[in-house]
Coordinates of C-alpha atoms and ligand atoms in Angstrom, one line a residue:
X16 CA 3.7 -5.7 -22.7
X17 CA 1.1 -2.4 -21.9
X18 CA -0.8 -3.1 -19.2
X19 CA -4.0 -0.7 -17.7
X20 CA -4.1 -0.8 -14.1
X21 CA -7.0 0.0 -11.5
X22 CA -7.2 0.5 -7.8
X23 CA -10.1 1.3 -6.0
X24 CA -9.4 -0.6 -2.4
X25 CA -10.1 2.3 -0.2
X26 CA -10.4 6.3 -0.8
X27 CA -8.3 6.8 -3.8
X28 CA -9.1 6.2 -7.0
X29 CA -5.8 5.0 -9.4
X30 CA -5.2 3.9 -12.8
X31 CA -1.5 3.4 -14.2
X32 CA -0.4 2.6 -17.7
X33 CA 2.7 0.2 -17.0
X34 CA 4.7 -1.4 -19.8
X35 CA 7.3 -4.4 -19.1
X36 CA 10.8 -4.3 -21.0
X37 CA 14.0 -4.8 -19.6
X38 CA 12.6 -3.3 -16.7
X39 CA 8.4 -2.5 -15.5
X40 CA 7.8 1.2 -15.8
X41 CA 5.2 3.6 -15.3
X42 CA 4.1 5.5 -18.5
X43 CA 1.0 7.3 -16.5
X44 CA -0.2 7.3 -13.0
X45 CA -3.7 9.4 -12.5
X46 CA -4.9 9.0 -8.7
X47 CA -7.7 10.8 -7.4
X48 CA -8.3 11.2 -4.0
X49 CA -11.6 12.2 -1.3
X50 CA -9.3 12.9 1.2
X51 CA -10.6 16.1 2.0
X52 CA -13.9 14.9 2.7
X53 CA -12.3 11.9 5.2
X54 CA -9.9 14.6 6.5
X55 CA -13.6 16.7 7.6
X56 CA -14.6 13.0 9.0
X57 CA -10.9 12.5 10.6
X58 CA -11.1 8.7 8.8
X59 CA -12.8 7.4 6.0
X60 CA -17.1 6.5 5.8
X61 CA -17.3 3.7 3.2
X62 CA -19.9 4.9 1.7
X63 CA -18.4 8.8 0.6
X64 CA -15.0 7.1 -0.5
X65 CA -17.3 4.5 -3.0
X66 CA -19.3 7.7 -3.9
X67 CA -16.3 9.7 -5.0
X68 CA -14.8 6.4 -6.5
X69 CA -18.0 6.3 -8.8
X70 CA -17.2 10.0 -10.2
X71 CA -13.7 9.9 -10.3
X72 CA -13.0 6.7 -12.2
X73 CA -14.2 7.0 -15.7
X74 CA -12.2 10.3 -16.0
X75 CA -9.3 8.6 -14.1
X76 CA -8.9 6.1 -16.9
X77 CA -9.3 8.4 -19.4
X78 CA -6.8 10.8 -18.6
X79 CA -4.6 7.6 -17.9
X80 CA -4.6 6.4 -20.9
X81 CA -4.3 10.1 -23.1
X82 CA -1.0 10.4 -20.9
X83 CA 0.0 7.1 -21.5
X84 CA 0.6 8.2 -25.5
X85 CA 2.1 12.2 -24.1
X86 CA -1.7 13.6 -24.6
X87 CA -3.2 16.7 -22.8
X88 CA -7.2 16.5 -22.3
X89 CA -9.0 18.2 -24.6
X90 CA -13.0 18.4 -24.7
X91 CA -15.1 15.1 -22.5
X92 CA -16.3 13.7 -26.5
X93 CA -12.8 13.6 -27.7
X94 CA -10.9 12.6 -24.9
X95 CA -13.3 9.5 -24.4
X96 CA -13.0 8.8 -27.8
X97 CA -9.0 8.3 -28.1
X98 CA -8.8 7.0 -25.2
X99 CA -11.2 4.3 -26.3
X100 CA -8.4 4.0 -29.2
X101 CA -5.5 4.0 -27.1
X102 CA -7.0 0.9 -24.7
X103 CA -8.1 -1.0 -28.1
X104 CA -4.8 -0.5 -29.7
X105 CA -1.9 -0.2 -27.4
X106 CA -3.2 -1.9 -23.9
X107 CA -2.7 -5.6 -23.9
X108 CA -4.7 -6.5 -20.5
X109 CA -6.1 -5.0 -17.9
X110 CA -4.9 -5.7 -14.2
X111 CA -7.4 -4.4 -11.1
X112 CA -7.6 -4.7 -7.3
X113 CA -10.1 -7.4 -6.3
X114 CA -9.3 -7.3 -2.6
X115 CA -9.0 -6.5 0.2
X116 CA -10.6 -3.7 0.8
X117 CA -13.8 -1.5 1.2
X118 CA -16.6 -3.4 -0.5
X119 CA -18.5 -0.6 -2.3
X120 CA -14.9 0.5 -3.3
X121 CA -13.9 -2.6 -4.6
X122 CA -16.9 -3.0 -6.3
X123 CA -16.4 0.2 -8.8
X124 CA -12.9 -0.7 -9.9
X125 CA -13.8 -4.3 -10.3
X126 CA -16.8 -4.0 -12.4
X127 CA -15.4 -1.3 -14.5
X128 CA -12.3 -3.6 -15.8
X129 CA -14.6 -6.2 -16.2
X130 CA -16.8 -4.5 -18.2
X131 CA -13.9 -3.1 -20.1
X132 CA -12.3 -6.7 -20.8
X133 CA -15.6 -8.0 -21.8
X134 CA -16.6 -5.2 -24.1
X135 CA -12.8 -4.7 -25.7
X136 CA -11.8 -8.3 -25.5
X137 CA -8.9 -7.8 -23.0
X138 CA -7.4 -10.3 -20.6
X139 CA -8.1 -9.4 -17.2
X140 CA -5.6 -10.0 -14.2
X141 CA -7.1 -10.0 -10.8
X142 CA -4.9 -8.7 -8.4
X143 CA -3.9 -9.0 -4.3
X144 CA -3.7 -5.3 -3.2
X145 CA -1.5 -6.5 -0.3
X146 CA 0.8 -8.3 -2.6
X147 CA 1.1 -5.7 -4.8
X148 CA 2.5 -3.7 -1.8
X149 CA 5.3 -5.8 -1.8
X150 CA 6.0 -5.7 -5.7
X151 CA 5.6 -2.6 -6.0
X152 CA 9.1 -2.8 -5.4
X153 CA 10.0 -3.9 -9.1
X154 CA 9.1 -0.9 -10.5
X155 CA 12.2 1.2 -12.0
X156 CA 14.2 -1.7 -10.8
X157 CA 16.2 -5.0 -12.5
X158 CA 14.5 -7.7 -11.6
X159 CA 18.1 -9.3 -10.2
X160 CA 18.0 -7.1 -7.5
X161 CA 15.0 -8.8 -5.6
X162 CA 17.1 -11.7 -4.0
X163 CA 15.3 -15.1 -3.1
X164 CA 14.3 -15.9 -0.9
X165 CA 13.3 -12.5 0.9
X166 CA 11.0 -11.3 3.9
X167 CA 8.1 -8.9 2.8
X168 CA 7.3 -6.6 5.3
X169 CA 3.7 -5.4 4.1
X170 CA 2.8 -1.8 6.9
X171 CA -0.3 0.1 5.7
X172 CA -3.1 1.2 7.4
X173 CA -4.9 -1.6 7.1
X174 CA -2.5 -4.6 7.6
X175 CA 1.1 -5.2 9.2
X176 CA 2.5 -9.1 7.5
X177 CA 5.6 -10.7 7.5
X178 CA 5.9 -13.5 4.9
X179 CA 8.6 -15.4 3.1
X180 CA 9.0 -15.7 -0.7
X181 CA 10.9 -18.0 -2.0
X182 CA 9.4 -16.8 -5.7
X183 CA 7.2 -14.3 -6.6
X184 CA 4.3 -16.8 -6.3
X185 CA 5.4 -19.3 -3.8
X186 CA 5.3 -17.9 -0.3
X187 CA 4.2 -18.4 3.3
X188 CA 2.7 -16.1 5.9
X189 CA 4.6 -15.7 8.9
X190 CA 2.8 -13.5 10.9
X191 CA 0.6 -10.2 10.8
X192 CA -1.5 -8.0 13.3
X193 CA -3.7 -9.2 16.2
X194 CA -5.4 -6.3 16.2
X195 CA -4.5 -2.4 14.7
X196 CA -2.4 -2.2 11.9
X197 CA 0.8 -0.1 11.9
X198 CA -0.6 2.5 10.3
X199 CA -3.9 2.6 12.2
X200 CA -1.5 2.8 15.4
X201 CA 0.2 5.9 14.1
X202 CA -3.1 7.7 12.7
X203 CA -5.5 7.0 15.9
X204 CA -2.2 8.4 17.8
X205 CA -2.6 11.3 15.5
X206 CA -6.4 12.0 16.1
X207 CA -5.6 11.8 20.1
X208 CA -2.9 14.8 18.9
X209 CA -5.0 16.7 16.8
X210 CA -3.0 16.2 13.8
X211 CA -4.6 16.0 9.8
X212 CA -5.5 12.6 8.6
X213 CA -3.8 9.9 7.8
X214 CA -0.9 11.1 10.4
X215 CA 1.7 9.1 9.4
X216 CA 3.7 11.8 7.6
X217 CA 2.8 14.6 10.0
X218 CA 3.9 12.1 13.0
X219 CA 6.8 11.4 11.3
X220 CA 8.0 15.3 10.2
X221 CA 7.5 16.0 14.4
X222 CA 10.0 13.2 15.3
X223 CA 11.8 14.3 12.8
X224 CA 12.5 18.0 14.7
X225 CA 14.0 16.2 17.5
X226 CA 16.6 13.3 18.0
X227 CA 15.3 11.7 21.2
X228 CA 12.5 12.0 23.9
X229 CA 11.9 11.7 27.3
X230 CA 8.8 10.2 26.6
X231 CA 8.7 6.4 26.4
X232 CA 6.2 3.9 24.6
X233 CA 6.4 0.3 25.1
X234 CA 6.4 -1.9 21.8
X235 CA 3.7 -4.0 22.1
X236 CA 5.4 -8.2 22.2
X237 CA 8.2 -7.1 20.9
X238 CA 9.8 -10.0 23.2
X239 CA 7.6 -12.8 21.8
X240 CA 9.0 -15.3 20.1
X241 CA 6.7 -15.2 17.3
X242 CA 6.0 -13.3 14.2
X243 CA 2.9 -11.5 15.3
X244 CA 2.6 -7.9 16.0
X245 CA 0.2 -5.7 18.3
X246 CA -0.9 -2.4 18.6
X247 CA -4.3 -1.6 20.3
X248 CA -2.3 -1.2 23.4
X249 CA 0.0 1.5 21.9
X250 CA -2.7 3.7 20.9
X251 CA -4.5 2.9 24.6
X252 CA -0.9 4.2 26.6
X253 CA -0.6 7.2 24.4
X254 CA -4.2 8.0 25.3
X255 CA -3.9 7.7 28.9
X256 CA -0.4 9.8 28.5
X257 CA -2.1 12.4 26.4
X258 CA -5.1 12.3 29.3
X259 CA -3.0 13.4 32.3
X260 CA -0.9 15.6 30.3
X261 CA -1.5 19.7 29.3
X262 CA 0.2 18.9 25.9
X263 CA 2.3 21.7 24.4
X264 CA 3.9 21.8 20.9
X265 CA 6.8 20.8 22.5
X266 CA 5.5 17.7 24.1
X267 CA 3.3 17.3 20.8
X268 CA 6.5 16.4 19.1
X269 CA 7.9 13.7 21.9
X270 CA 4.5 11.9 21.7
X271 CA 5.2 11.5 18.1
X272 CA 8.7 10.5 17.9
X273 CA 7.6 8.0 21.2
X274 CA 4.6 6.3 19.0
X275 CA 7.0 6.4 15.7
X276 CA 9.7 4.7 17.8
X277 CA 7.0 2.2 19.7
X278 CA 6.3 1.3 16.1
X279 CA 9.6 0.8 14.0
X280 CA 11.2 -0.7 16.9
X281 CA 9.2 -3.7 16.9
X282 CA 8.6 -3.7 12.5
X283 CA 12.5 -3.7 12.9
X284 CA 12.8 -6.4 15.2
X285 CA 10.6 -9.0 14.0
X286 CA 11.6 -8.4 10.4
X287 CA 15.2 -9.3 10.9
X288 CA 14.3 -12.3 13.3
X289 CA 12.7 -13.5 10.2
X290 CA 15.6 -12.8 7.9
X291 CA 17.6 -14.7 10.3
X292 CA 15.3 -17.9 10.9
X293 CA 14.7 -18.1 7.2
X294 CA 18.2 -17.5 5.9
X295 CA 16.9 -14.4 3.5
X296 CA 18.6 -12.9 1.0
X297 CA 16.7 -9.7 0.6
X298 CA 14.1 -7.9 2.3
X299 CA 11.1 -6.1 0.5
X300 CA 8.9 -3.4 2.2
X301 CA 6.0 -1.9 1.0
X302 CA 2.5 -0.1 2.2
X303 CA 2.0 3.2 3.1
X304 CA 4.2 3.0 6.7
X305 CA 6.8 2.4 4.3
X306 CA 6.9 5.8 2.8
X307 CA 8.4 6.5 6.8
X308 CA 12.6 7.5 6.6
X309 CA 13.2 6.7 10.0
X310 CA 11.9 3.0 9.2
X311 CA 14.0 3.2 6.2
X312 CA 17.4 4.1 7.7
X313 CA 17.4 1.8 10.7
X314 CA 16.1 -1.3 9.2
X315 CA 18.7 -0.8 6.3
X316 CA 21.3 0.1 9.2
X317 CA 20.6 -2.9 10.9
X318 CA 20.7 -5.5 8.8
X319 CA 23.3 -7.0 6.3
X320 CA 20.9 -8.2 3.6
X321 CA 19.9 -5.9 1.1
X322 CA 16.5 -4.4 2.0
X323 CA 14.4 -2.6 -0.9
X324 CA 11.5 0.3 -0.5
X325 CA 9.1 1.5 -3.2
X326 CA 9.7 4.6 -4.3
X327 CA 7.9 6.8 -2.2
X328 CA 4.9 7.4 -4.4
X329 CA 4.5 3.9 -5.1
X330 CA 4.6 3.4 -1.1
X331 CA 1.3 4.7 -0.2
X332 CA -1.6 3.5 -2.2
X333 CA -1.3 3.3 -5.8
X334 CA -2.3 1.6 -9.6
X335 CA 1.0 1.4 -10.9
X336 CA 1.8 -1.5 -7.8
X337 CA -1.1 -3.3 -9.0
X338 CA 0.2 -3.2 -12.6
X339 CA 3.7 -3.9 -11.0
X340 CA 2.4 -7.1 -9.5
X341 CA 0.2 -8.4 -12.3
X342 CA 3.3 -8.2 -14.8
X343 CA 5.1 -10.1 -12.6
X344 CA 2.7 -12.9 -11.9
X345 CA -0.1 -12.5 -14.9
X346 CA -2.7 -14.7 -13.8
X347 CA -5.5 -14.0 -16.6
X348 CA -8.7 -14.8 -15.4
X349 CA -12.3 -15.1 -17.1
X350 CA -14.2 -12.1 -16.4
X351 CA -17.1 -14.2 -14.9
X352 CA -15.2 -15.5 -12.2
X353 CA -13.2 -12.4 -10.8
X354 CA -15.2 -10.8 -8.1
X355 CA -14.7 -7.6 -5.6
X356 CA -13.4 -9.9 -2.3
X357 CA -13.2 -7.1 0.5
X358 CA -12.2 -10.5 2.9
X359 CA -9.0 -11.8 0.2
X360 CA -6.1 -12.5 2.5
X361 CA -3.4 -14.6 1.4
X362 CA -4.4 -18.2 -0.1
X363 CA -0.7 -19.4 -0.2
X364 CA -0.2 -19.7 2.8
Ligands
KG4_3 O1 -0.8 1.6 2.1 P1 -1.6 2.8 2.5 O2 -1.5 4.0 1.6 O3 -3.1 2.4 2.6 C1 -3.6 1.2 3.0 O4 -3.6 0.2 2.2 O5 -3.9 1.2 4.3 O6 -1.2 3.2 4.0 C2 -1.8 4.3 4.7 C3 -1.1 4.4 6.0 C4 -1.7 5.4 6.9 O7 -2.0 4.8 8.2 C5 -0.7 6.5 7.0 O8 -0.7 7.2 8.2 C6 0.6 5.7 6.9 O9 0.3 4.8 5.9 N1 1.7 6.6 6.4 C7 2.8 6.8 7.2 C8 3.6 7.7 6.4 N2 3.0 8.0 5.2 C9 1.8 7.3 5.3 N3 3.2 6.3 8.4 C10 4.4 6.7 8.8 N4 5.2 7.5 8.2 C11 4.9 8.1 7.0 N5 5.7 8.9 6.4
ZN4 ZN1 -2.6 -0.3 0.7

């Protein structure tokens, strides 16, 4: 089974070609990205991602689907044309993002595979883009690997969720963010340093120069016996350190690899308190945190159940995942009913 997939949740607009064998692999993955205009802003406005998203996602699919079948673009009237082909002949269905997300965003990937389901009679499979975070884990995998039931750790920039599985569409919520996400942490941490946005990777290539640090975070309830997480406070105590402080490269560093720590330490924590409450049997990671090494190495280090990451391109926002997740659990739905859901949470909960 070929399967078109579209993501349009927040900046970046993706489309994968994904095919289901043995294995799911990705035959094309096209993303476009207005980074540079959010970098200028230091965070995303709405508005200029769904503007960008509006441009970019016709010629998105296209090119898609011409390297789906090993083809170059040539000239805008041809390439529209076989690509129109290629989705009539070789795509069986078409799997998009339908939440959360950025509204306006949402809206331009959603009504485009609509309209391309209606027009070229393709099912159409709705998709959870926080789920898919967590599946994007089957891609380039066997499926045997995934052990039942597992914890999902889902860490992006928007959400931080612990849930149990016990099959790929019977789970439970656990637990998830009062308030900042994971990655919102690290990034607002970032724009107190000065560093590029999103920060994650620069925060995490500064830790990375330096094995420890005098400079000390808390990890917000890491103690609770719960499965919640919290970090407005985080990004308040690196404020007031970064306040009283004349902040040198040096110290630039330690403030990362303090807020990186502040972070994983508690991910780490709660995660295996899970595995252990639930008897697990695997743990899946995904979202763009997860792209992180340092999370990587001491949650595999400190646990004995298998734990799977995406590979890191399929960590961060991306089609293929929603592909991923929709040939895993294809839920075909009539085009009339599937509808843009900035709000969509988890219903199985
Ligand atoms: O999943 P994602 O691409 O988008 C959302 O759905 O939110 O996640 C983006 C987040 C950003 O906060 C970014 O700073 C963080 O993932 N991130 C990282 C790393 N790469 C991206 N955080 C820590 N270490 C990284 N290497
Ligand atoms: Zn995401």
């Amino acid at each position: 089974m070929k399967i078109l997939a579209i993501e349009t949740s927040c900046d970046e607009t993706g489309v994968a070609v994904l095919e289901k064998d043995t294995t799911i692999s990705v035959i094309s993955n096209v993303t476009a990205t207005s980074l540079a205009i959010h970098a200028k802003t230091g965070g995303i406005i709405p508005e200029n991602a769904a503007r960008a998203q509006v441009e970019y996602i016709l010629p998105v699919i296209i090119e898609a689907l011409l390297k789906s079948e090993g083809l170059e673009l040539t000239d805008k009237k041809t390439d529209f044309k076989t690509s129109r082909e290629i989705l009539k002949e070789k795509i069986d269905a078409i799997a998009v993002t339908s939440g959360p997300g950025l509204i306006g965003s949402l809206l331009v990937g959603v009504e485009t595979a609509k309209t391309l389901s209606y027009t070229l009679n393709k099912p159409l499979l709705p998709v959870n883009h926080l789920l898919a975070h967590i599946f994007a884990n089957y891609i380039n995998r066997k499926a045997d690997e995934v052990l039942y039931p597992f914890i999902g750790l889902i860490v992006s920039g928007g959400h931080t969720d612990l849930l149990l599985f016990n099959s790929p569409t019977d789970y439970k919520w656990l637990g998830g963010t009062r308030d900042d996400a994971a990655g919102e942490a690290i990034d607002k941490a970032g724009r107190l340093l000065e560093l590029s946005y999103p920060a994650g990777p620069e925060i995490e290539k500064r830790a990375n120069t330096i094995s420890n640090s005098s400079v000390k975070f808390h990890s917000p309830i890491i103690n609770e016996d719960n499965f919640d997480f919290s970090f407005s406070g985080l990004k308040t105590e690196v404020m007031r350190f970064v306040q009283k402080e004349t902040i040198t490269e040096g110290l630039k560093n330690e403030i990362c690899f303090a807020t990186q720590k502040a972070v994983i330490d508690v991910l780490i924590k709660k995660t295996i308190k899970a595995v252990e409450q639930f008897n697990a049997q695997s743990i899946l990671v995904g979202g763009g945190v997860s792209a992180n090494q340092t999370l990587r190495n001491q949650l595999t280090s400190k646990t004995t159940v298998p734990v799977l990451f995406p590979e890191k391109e399929y960590s961060t926002d991306n089609a293929a995942m929603i592909g991923a997740y929709a040939l895993i659990n294809p839920e075909e739905k009539k085009w009339q009913e599937v509808t843009a859901n900035p709000e969509l949470y988890f219903s199985n909960t």
